[in-house]
CSV table of C-alpha atoms and ligand atoms in Angstrom, one decimal:
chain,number,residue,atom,x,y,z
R,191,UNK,CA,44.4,34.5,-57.6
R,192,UNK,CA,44.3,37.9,-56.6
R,193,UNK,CA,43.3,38.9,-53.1
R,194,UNK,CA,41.7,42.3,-52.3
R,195,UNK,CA,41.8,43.3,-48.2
R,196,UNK,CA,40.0,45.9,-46.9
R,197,UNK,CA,39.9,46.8,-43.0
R,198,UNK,CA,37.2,48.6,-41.3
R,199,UNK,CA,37.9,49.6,-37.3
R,200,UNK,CA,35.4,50.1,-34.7
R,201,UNK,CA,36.1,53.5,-32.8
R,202,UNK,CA,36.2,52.2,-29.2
R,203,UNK,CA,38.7,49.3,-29.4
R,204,UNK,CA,40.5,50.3,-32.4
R,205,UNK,CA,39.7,46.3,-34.1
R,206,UNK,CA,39.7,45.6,-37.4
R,207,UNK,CA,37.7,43.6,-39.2
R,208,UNK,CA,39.1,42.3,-41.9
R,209,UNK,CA,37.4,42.0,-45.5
R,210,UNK,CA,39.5,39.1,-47.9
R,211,UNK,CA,37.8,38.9,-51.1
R,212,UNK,CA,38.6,36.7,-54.3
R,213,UNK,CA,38.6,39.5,-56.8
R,214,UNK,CA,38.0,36.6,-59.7
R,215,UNK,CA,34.6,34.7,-58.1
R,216,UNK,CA,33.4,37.4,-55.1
R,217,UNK,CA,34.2,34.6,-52.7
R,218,UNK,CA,35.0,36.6,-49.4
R,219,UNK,CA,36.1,35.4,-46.1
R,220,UNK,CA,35.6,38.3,-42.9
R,221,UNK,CA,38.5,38.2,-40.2
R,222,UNK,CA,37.7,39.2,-36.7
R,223,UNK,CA,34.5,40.1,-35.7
R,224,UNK,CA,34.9,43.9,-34.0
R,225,UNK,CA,32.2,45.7,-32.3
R,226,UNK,CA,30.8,48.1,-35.2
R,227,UNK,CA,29.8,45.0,-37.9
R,228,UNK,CA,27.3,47.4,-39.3
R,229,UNK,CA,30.7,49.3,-41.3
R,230,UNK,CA,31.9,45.6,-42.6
R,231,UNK,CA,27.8,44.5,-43.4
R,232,UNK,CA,28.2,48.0,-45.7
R,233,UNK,CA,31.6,47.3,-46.7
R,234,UNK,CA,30.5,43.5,-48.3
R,235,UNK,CA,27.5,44.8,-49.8
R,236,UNK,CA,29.0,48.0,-51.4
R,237,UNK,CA,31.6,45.0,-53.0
R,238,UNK,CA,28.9,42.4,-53.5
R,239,UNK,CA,31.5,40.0,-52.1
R,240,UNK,CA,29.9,36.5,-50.9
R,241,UNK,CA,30.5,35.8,-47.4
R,242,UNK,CA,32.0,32.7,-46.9
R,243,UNK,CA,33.0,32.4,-43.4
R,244,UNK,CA,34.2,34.0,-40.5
R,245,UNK,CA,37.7,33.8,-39.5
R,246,UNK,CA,38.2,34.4,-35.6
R,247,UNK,CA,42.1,35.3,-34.9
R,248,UNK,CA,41.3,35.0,-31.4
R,249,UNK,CA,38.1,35.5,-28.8
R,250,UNK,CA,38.8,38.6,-26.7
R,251,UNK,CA,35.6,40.3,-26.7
R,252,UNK,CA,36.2,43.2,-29.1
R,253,UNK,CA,37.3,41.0,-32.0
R,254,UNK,CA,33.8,38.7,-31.5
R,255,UNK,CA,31.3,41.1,-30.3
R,256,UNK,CA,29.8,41.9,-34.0
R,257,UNK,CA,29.4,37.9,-34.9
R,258,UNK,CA,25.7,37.9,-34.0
R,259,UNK,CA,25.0,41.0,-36.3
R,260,UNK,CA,27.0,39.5,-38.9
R,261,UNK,CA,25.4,36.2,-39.2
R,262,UNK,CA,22.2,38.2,-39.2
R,263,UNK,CA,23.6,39.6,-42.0
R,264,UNK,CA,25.5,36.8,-44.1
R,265,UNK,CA,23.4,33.6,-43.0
R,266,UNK,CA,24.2,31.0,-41.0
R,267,UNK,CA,28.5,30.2,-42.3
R,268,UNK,CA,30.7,28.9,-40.3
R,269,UNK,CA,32.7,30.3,-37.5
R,270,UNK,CA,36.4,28.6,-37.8
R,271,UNK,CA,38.4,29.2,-34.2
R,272,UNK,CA,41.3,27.5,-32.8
R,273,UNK,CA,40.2,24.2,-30.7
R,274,UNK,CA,41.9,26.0,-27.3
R,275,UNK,CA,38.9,29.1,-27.5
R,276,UNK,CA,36.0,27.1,-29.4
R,277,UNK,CA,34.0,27.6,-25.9
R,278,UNK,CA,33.9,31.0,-26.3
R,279,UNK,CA,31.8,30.8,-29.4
R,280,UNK,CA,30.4,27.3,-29.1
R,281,UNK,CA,29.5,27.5,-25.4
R,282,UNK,CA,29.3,31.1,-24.6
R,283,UNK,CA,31.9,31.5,-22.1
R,284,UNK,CA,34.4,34.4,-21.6
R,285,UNK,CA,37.7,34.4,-22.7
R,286,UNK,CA,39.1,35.9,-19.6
R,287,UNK,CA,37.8,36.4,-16.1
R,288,UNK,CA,39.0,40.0,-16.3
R,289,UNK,CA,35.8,40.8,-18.6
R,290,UNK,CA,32.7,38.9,-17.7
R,291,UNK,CA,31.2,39.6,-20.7
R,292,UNK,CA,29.4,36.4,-23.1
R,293,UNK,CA,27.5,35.7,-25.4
R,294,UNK,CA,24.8,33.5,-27.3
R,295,UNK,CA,26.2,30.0,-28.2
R,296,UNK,CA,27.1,29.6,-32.3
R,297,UNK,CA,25.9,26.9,-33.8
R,298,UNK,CA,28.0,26.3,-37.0
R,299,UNK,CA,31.8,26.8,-35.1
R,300,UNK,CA,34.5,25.0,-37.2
R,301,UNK,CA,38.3,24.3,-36.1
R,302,UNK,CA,41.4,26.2,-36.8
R,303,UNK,CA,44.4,23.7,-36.7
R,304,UNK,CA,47.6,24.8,-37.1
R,305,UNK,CA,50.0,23.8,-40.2
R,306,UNK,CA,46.7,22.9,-41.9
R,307,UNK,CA,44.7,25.0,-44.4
R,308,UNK,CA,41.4,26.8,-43.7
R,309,UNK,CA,38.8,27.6,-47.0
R,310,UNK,CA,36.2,29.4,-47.4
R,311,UNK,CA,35.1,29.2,-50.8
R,312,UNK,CA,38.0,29.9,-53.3
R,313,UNK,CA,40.0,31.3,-50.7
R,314,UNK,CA,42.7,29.2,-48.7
R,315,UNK,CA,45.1,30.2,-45.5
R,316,UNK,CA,47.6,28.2,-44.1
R,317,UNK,CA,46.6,28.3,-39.9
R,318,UNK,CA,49.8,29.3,-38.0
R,319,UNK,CA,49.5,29.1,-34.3
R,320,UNK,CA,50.2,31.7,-32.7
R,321,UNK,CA,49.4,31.6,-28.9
R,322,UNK,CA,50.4,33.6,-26.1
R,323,UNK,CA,48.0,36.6,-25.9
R,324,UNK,CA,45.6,34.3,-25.5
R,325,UNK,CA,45.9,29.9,-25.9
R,326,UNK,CA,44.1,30.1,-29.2
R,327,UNK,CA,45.4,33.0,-31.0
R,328,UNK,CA,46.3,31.8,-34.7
R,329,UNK,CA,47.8,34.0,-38.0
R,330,UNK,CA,45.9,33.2,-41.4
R,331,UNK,CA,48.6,33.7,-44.0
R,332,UNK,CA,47.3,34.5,-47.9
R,333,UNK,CA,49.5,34.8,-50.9
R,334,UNK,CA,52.0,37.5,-49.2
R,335,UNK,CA,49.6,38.2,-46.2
R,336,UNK,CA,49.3,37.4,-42.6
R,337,UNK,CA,46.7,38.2,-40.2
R,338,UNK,CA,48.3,38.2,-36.9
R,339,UNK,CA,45.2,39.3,-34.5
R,340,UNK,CA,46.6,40.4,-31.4
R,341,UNK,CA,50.5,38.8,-31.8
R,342,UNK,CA,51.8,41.3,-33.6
R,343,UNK,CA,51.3,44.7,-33.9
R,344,UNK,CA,53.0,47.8,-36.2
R,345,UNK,CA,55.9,48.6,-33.2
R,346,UNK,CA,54.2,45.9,-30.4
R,347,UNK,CA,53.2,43.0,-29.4
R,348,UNK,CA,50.0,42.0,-27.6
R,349,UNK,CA,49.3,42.1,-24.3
R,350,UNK,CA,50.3,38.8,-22.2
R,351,UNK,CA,49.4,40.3,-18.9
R,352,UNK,CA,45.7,38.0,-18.5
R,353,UNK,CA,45.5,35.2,-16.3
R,354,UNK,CA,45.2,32.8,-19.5
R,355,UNK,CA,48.8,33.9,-21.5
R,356,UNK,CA,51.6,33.5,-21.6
R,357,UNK,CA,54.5,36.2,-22.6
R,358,UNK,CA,56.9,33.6,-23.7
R,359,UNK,CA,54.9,31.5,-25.7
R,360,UNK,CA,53.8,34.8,-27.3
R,361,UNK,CA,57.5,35.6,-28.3
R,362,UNK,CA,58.3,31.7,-29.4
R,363,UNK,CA,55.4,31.9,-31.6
R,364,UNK,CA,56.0,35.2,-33.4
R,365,UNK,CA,59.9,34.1,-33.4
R,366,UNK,CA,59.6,30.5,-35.1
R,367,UNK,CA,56.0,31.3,-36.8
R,368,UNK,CA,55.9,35.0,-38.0
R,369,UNK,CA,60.0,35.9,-38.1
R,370,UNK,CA,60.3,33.4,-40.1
R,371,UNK,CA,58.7,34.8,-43.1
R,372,UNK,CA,60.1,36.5,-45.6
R,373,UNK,CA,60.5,40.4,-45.3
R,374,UNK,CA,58.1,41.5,-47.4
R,375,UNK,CA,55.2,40.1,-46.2
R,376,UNK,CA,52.4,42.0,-44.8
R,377,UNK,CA,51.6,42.2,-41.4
R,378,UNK,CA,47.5,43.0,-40.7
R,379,UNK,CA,47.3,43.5,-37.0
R,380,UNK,CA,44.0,43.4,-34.8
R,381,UNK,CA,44.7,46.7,-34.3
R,382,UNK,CA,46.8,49.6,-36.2
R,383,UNK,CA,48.5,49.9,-39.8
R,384,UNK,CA,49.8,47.6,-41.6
R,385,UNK,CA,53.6,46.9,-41.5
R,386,UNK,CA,55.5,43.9,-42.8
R,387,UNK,CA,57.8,41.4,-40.9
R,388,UNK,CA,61.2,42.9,-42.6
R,389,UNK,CA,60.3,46.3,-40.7
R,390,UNK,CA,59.0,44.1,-37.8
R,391,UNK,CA,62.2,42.0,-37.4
R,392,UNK,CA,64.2,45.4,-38.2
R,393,UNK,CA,62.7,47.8,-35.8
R,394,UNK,CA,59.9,45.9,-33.3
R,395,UNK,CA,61.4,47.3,-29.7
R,396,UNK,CA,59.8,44.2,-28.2
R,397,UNK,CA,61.5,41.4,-30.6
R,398,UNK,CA,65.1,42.8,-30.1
T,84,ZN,ZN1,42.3,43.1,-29.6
């Protein structure tokens, strides 16, 4: 299979959106949801991927606010989040208490469970927990590809400052989950270049 990822960022937050597309059927799979959707609604038409899902790495607000404007967009697929934030997009309830912000429930919300695999259309990923930011934050890993949301970042790690993480659960989970990997795999974060985990486990200030 060959993979084609594309990343589009919203200029407020810095998120990215993620665009993983099947290059052999079209099938397409959107990660994170970030708050300009009208750049990844351009991006999939310009590829005339199909949209089979959307893949939430977490629910802080800047990586969900564009999932109304996208399922306007793509139809009614499914939403797949991990069990420990499906309120968020089932129910409607914030993430954190620090931003009061919601929004309207999702119908079509599906579970991300760790160790197992997540498809949309032709496209798998293997779900790696990866909580700590926040309870539900997962990785999606893809041929030599991980999508670590708000875990790890090019030179950081996320934020475990809210009232719902939990800093050392964030560093077990990037430790036994992410270091793990092998070297060469890349690392798309929720926010910022690329990297890959040999320069992560090399050079990450935070993981030393
Ligand atoms: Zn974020």
């Amino acid at each position: 299979m060959s993979v084609r990822i594309e990343a589009t960022a919203d200029r407020q937050f810095h998120t990215n959106s993620y665009l993983v597309e099947d290059e052999e059927t079209k099938d397409a799979v959107v990660i994170d949801a970030n708050l300009e959707p009208q750049l990844m609604i351009e991006l999939v038409r310009k590829r005339q991927a199909n949209v089979k899902a959307i893949v939430l790495t977490h629910t802080d607000v800047d990586h969900i606010a564009g999932l109304p404007a996208l399922l306007d967009a793509f139809g009614p697929i499914p939403v797949a989040v991990h069990d420990a934030e499906r309120h968020v997009v089932a129910d409607g309830k914030p993430l954190r208490r620090e931003f009061g912000a919601s929004m309207d429930p999702i119908d079509n919300v599906v579970s991300l469970t760790d160790g197992e695999m997540f498809r949309g259309g032709s496209l798998a990923f293997e779900v790696l927990h990866t909580p700590g930011h926040s309870p539900g934050g997962v990785t999606l890993k893809i041929g030599d590809n991980l999508f670590t949301g708000d875990a790890l970042f090019a030179g950081s790690i996320g934020r475990s400052d809210f009232v719902n993480s939990n800093g050392r659960a964030l560093l077990d989970g990037i430790s036994a989950k992410l270091l793990s990997q092998p070297d060469d795999l890349v690392v798309h974060s929720g926010h910022g270049p690329a990297t890959t985990i040999g320069r992560e486990r090399k050079t990450n200030p935070f993981l030393s």
